[in-house]
């Protein structure tokens, strides 16, 4: 006895693949048709690359342009940094100068002569005033050359002011080795005596002196212990002047 069964059905492939393109373009070659057998690796289509090439070229151009812009930006940045540092240095120097616009005396004494006035423009190193310190005076007086030796330095001296016969005490400050001839063929050397100024001694005051039992050969004249010139340490216009001739600073 045979049993026969009949039925109907659908035949389907074991594997089915759907091929999709990854790029956009015009198909210029398709070397197969429906029903043809293909193998892995076979070329299915050839697509024109004009659009793709254009995009690649455009992208490459953009990359090159970006590189150039980056290079220029680096250069501009460095130039900006250099200019900033230069400007900062200029500012610091200006601020330093602006911070102290006063000129101060580096000497103590009396203003003998004033060379400037308010409103004048003065250059660095320019003369402002002659200053002398007359708190101590130096008397230059001649002694007999045979009596003058370096051993006199530091010894006490008696001074007599010519005008009023006032007597002062001083000390030998310096002796000269140079001989001079006075009237009567008197050979002398100059002895310099330092004396504290009681207030009335000026450069025009004359006096005599004695050291121990040695008397001077003639009168001598006084001069300030210290004299100098006050100069400007910066350039600019004098806004205000706080000193006058004859004033003590």
Tab-separated table of N, CA, C and O in Angstrom, residues 107 110-115 127-132 227-230 249:
chain	number	residue	atom	x	y	z
A	107	UNK	N	72.646	118.090	49.330
A	107	UNK	CA	73.588	118.872	50.122
A	107	UNK	C	72.836	119.668	51.183
A	107	UNK	O	71.657	119.984	51.015
A	110	UNK	N	73.578	126.743	52.364
A	110	UNK	CA	72.865	127.968	51.999
A	110	UNK	C	72.909	128.136	50.487
A	110	UNK	O	73.928	127.852	49.840
A	111	UNK	N	71.780	128.587	49.933
A	111	UNK	CA	71.709	128.827	48.491
A	111	UNK	C	72.480	130.109	48.183
A	111	UNK	O	72.066	131.215	48.558
A	112	UNK	N	73.596	129.936	47.488
A	112	UNK	CA	74.442	131.082	47.156
A	112	UNK	C	73.959	131.782	45.900
A	112	UNK	O	73.895	133.000	45.824
A	113	UNK	N	73.607	130.986	44.903
A	113	UNK	CA	73.120	131.544	43.638
A	113	UNK	C	72.095	130.602	43.050
A	113	UNK	O	72.285	129.387	43.049
A	114	UNK	N	71.014	131.164	42.525
A	114	UNK	CA	69.935	130.381	41.921
A	114	UNK	C	69.949	130.610	40.417
A	114	UNK	O	69.990	131.757	39.953
A	115	UNK	N	69.908	129.507	39.648
A	115	UNK	CA	70.012	129.609	38.195
A	115	UNK	C	68.670	129.464	37.473
A	115	UNK	O	68.608	129.677	36.265
A	127	UNK	N	72.199	123.018	35.868
A	127	UNK	CA	72.446	123.658	37.162
A	127	UNK	C	71.163	124.268	37.714
A	127	UNK	O	70.431	124.942	36.996
A	128	UNK	N	70.932	124.031	38.983
A	128	UNK	CA	69.792	124.631	39.676
A	128	UNK	C	70.272	125.730	40.623
A	128	UNK	O	69.752	126.843	40.602
A	129	UNK	N	71.279	125.425	41.428
A	129	UNK	CA	71.751	126.416	42.399
A	129	UNK	C	73.152	126.058	42.885
A	129	UNK	O	73.555	124.891	42.864
A	130	UNK	N	73.883	127.110	43.310
A	130	UNK	CA	75.143	126.913	44.016
A	130	UNK	C	74.829	126.849	45.506
A	130	UNK	O	74.125	127.721	46.043
A	131	UNK	N	75.334	125.820	46.170
A	131	UNK	CA	75.072	125.614	47.591
A	131	UNK	C	76.396	125.644	48.347
A	131	UNK	O	77.393	125.076	47.883
A	132	UNK	N	76.404	126.312	49.489
A	132	UNK	CA	77.593	126.238	50.336
A	132	UNK	C	77.172	126.023	51.784
A	132	UNK	O	76.129	126.511	52.224
A	227	UNK	N	81.224	123.366	49.363
A	227	UNK	CA	80.556	124.104	48.294
A	227	UNK	C	80.234	123.123	47.178
A	227	UNK	O	80.965	122.161	46.947
A	228	UNK	N	79.143	123.364	46.485
A	228	UNK	CA	78.786	122.475	45.384
A	228	UNK	C	77.662	123.056	44.564
A	228	UNK	O	77.109	124.118	44.876
A	229	UNK	N	77.321	122.341	43.509
A	229	UNK	CA	76.264	122.775	42.596
A	229	UNK	C	75.150	121.749	42.634
A	229	UNK	O	75.388	120.547	42.456
A	230	UNK	N	73.929	122.213	42.894
A	230	UNK	CA	72.749	121.354	42.860
A	230	UNK	C	72.297	121.241	41.410
A	230	UNK	O	72.050	122.255	40.748
A	249	UNK	N	69.080	125.349	53.323
A	249	UNK	CA	68.350	124.120	52.973
A	249	UNK	C	69.015	122.923	53.615
A	249	UNK	O	70.151	122.979	54.046
